[in-house]
Every structure is written in C-alpha cells, then in structure tokens.
PDB file of C-alpha atoms in Angstrom:
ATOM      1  CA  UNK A   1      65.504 131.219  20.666  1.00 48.00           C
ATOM      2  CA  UNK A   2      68.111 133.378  18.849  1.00 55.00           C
ATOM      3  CA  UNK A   3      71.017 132.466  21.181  1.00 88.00           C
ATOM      4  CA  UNK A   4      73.736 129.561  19.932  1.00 94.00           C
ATOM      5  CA  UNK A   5      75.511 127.282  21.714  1.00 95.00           C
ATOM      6  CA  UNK A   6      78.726 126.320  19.001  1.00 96.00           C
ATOM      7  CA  UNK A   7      79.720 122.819  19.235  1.00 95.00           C
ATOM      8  CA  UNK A   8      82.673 120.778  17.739  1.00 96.00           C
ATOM      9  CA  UNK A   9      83.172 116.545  18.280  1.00 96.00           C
ATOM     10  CA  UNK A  10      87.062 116.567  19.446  1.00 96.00           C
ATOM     11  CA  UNK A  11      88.056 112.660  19.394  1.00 96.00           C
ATOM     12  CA  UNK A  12      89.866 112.099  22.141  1.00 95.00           C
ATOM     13  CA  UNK A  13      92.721 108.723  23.088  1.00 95.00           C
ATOM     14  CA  UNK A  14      89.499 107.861  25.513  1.00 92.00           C
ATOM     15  CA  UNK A  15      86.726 109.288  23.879  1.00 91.00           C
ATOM     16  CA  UNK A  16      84.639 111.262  21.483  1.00 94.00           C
ATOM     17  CA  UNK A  17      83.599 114.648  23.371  1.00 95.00           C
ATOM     18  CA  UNK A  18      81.467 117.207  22.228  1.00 96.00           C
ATOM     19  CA  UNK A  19      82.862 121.161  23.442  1.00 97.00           C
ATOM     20  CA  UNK A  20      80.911 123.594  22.842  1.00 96.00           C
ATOM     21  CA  UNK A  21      80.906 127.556  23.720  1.00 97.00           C
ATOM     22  CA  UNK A  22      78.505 130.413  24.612  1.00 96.00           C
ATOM     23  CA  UNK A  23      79.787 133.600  23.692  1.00 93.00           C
ATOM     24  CA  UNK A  24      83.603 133.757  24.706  1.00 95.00           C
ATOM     25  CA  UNK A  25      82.994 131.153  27.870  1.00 97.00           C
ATOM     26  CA  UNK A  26      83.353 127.118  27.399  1.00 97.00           C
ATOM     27  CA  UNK A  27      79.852 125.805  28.638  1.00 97.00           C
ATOM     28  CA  UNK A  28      80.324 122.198  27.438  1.00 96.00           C
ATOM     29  CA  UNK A  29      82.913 119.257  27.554  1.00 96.00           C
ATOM     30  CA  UNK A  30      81.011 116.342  27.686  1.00 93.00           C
ATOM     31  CA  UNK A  31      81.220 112.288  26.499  1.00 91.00           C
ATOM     32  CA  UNK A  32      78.747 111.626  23.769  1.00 90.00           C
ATOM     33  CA  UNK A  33      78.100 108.326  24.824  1.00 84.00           C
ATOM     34  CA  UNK A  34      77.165 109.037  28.328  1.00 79.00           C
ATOM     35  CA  UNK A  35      73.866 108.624  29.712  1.00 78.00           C
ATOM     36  CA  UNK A  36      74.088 111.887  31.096  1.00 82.00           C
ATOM     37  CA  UNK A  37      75.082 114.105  27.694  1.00 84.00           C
ATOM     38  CA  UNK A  38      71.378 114.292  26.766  1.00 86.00           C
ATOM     39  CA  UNK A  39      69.772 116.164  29.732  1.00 88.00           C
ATOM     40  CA  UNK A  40      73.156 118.071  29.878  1.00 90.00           C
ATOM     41  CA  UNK A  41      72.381 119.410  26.327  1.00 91.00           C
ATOM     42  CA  UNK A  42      68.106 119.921  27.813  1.00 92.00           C
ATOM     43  CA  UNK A  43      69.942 122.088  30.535  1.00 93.00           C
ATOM     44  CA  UNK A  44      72.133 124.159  28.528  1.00 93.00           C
ATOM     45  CA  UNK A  45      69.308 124.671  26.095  1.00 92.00           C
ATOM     46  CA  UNK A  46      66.888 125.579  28.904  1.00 93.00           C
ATOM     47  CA  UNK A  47      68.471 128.025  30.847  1.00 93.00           C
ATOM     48  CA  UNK A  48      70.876 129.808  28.213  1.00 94.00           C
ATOM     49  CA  UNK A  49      67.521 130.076  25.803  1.00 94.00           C
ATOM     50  CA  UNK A  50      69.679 128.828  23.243  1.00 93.00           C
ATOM     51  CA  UNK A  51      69.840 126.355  20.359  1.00 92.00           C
ATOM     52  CA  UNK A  52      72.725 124.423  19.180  1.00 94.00           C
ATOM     53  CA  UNK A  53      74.608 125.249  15.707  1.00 94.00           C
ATOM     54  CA  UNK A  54      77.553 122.707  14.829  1.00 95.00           C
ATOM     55  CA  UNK A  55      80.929 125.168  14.024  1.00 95.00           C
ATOM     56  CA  UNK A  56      84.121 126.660  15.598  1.00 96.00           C
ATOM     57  CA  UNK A  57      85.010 129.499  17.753  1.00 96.00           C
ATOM     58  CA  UNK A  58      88.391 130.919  19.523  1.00 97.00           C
ATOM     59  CA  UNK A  59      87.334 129.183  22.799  1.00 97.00           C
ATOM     60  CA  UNK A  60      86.793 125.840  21.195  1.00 97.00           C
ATOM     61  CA  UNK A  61      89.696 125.609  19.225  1.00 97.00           C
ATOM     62  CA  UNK A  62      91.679 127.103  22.250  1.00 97.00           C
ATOM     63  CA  UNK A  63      89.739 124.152  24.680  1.00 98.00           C
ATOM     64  CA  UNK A  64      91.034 121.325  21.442  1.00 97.00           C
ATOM     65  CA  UNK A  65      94.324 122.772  21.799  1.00 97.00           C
ATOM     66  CA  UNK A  66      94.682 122.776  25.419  1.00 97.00           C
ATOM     67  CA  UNK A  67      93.321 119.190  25.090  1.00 97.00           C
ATOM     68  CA  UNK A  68      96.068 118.222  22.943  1.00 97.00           C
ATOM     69  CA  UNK A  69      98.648 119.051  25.062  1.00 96.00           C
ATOM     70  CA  UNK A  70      96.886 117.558  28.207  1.00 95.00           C
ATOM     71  CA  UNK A  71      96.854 113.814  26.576  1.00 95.00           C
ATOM     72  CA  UNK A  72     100.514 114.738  25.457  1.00 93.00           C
ATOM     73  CA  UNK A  73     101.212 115.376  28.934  1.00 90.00           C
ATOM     74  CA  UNK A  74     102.267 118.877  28.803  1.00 90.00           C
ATOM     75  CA  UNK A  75      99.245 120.751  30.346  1.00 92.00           C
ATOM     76  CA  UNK A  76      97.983 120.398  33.616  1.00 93.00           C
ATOM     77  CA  UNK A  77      95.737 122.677  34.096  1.00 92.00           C
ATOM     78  CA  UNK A  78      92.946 124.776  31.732  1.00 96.00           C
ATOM     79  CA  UNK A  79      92.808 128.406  31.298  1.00 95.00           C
ATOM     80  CA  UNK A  80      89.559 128.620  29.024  1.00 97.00           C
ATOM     81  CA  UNK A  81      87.219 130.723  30.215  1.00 97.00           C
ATOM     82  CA  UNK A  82      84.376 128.335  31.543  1.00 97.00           C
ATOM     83  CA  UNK A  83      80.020 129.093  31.867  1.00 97.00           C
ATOM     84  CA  UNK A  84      78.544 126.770  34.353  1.00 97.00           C
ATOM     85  CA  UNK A  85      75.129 126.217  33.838  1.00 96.00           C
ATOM     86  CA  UNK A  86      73.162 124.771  36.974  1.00 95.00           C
ATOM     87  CA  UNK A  87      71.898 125.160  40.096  1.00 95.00           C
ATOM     88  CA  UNK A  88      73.944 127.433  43.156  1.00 96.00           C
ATOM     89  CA  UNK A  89      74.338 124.111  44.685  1.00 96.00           C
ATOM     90  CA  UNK A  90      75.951 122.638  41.222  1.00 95.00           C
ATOM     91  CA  UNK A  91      78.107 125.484  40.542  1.00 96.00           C
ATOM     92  CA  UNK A  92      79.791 125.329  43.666  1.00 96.00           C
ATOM     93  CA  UNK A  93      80.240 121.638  43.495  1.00 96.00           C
ATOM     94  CA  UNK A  94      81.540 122.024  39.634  1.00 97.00           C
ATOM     95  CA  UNK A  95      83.623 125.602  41.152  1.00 96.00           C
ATOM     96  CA  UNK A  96      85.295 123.033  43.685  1.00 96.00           C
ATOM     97  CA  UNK A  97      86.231 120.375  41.157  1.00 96.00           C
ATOM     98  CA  UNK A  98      88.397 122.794  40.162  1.00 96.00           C
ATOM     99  CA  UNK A  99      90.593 123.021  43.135  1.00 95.00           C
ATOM    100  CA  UNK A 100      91.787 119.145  42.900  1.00 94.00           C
ATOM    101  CA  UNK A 101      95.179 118.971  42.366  1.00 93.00           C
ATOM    102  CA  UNK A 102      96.206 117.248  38.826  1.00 93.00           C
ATOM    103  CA  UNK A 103      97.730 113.483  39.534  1.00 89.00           C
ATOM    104  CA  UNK A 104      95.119 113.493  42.939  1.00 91.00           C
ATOM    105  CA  UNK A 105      91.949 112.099  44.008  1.00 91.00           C
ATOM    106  CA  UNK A 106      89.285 113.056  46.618  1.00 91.00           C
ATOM    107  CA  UNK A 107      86.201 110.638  47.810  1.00 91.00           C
ATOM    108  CA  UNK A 108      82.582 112.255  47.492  1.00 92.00           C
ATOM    109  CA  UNK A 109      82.713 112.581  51.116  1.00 92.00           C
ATOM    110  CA  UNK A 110      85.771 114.619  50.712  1.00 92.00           C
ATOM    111  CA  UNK A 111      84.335 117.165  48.328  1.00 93.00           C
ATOM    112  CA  UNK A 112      81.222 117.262  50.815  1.00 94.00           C
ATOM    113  CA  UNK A 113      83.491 118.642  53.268  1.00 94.00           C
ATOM    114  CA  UNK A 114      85.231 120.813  50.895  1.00 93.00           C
ATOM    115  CA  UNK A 115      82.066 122.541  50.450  1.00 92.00           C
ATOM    116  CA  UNK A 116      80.980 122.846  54.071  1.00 93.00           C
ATOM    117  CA  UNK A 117      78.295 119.978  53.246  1.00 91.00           C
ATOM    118  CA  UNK A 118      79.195 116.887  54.899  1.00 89.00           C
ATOM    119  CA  UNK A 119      76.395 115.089  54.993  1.00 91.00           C
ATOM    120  CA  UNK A 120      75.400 116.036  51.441  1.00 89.00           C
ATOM    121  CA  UNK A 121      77.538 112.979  49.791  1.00 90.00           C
ATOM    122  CA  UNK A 122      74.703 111.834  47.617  1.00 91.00           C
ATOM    123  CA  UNK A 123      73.822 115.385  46.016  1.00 94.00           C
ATOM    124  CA  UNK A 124      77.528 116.032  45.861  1.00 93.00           C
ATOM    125  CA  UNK A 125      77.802 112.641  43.782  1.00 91.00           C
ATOM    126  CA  UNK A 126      74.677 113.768  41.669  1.00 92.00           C
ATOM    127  CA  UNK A 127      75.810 117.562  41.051  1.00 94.00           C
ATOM    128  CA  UNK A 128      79.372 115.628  39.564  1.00 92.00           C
ATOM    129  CA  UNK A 129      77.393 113.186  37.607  1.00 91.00           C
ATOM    130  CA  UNK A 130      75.573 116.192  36.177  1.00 93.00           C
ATOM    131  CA  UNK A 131      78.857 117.949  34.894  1.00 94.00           C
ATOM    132  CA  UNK A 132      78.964 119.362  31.727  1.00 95.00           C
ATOM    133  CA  UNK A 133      82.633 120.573  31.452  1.00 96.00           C
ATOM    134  CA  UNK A 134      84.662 116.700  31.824  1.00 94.00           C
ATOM    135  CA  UNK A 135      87.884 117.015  32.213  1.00 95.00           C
ATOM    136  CA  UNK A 136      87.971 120.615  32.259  1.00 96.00           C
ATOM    137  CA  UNK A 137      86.545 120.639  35.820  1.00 96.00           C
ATOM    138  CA  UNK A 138      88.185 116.904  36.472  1.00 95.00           C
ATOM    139  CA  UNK A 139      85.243 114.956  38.216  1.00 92.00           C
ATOM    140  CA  UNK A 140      87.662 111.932  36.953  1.00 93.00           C
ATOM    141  CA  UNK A 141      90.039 112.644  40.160  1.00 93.00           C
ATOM    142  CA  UNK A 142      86.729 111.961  42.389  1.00 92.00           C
ATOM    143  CA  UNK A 143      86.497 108.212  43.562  1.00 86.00           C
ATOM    144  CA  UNK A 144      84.865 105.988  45.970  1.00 80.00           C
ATOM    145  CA  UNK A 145      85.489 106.480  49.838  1.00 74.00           C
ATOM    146  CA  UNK A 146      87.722 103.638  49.690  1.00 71.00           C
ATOM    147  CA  UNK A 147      89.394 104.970  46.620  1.00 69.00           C
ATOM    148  CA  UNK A 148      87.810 102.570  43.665  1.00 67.00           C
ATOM    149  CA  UNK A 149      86.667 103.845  40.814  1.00 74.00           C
ATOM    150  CA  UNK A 150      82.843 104.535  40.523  1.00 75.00           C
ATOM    151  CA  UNK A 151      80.671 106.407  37.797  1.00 75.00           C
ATOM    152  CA  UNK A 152      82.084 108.196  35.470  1.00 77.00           C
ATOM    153  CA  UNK A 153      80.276 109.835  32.383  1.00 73.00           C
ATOM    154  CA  UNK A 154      82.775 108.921  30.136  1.00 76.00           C
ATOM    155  CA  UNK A 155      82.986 105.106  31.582  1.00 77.00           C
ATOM    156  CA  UNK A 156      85.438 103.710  33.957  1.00 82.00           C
ATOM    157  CA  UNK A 157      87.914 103.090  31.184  1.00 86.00           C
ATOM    158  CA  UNK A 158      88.187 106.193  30.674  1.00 87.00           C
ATOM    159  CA  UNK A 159      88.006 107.289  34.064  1.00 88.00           C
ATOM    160  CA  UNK A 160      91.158 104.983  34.579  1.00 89.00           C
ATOM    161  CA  UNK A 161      92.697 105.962  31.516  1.00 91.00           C
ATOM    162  CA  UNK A 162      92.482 109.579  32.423  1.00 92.00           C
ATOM    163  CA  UNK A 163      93.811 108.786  36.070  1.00 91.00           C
ATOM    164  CA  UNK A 164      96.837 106.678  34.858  1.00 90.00           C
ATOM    165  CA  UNK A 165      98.185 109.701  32.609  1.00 91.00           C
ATOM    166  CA  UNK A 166      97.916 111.907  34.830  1.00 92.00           C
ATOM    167  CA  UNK A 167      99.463 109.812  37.951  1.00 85.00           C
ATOM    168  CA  UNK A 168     102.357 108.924  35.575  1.00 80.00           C
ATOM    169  CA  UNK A 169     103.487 112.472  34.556  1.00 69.00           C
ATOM    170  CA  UNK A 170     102.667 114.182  38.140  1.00 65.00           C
ATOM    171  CA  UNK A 171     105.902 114.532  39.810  1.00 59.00           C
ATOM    172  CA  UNK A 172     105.900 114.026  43.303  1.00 55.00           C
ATOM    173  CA  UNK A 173     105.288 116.658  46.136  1.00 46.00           C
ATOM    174  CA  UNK A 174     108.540 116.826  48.214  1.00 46.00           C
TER     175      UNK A 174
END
C-alpha cells in the first residue's frame, strides 16, 4: 500500500473525532470511542488500498473549520468535498443523509422510503450505523419511528447534544 489516508483528532463540545482525507475528498468523520470506528478504519483501508499517516491537509483543516462554526452555530450545512467508501446500497443511504434538513429528524422508516426501499428499515439502520462521515452526513437527525433517540456512534449524549443545538438555532419554516 502506497496510498494515505491523513488523519487529525478534532475535540469536539461532544466528542473526540478523528477526520481524515483521501486526496482532496473528506473520507472520514468519525467518534473514536464508537464501537463502530474500528471496522470503519478496516473499510477505508480495504477498499482505498491505503494506510493511515497522522498529519494535516486543506480538506481537514477546512472540515475543523467548518466544525467550528457549526458548534458556534453559524454553519448549517458542509461544503467539503466528501469520498464515501461502501457499498451502492451504503452510498445511497449516506448520499440521502445528506438531504435532511438541519434542526429536522426522519425515522429509519422514513429514509427507507426516501430511497425507494421501504421495507429495507433494518439495512437502512445498519448502512447509518456504518457511517464514516458523522455529522458531516448528519445520521444524528435519524431517530426512532416514534421519534426517541436510538444508536448513535457517538452515544446518545451526543446524539442529543447535537440535536438540541441545532433545534435551538433553526429558525422556524413559515
């Protein structure tokens, strides 16, 4: 493997995350407590052919800044160029987080149906647990069919904590 995966620890208010980048495209924005950051990083490393070198690059620092002025509340949405590495099935779930409003929240079943999959809850809720890019692509704004708060890579503190900020500065849709 002579590919690299950069990587920088950004400490968030809710978190420590690890963002990393593959050639000019964010492929990584992920808790590194979660039960789920290890076979993220086997993924990446699979099926980019790449290793992982601790540094900085334009995209990271641009992804810390843009996460600065998200927890300051003055960014809503991300304009880093993002890699996601997965399956078709993955990338379209992860493509779809995308599309939820900032200060909203969809049930699994929901982003089933936004996919044209509505039966496919369960590998919905799997290709989300398997995100890479947190926060980024907000799996946070995805809850329970009754709206409660369920899994969440970075715990449901943070998942809360992440909700609260966001429902506090959204200004309401006339």
């Amino acid at each position: 493997m002579n590919c690299q995966i950069t990587i920088y620890n950004y400490e968030s208010p809710c978190g420590e995350l690890v963002v990393g980048s593959f050639g000019d495209r964010l492929c990584i924005c992920d808790w590194t407590h979660s039960q789920k950051h290890e076979a993220n990083r086997r993924r990446l490393v699979s099926l980019l052919r790449a290793d992982f070198a601790e540094g900085l690059t334009p995209v990271i620092e641009r992804t810390a800044e843009q996460l600065d002025e998200y927890f300051a509340g003055v960014r809503r949405d991300f304009d880093v160029p993002l890699l996601f590495v997965g399956t078709e099935f993955q990338k379209k779930v992860w493509e779809t987080l995308l599309t939820i409003p900032y200060g909203h929240t969809v049930s699994y079943g929901e982003m089933a149906r936004l996919i044209g999959m509505s039966k496919a809850v369960r590998a919905v809720a799997a290709a989300i647990g398997a995100n890479a890019l947190s926060i980024i692509a907000p799996c946070h704004r995805v809850t329970g069919s009754n709206g409660a708060l369920t899994g969440y890579a970075g715990g449901l503190e943070a998942k809360r904590f992440l909700l609260e900020l966001e429902q506090e500065l959204s200004t309401p849709i006339p």
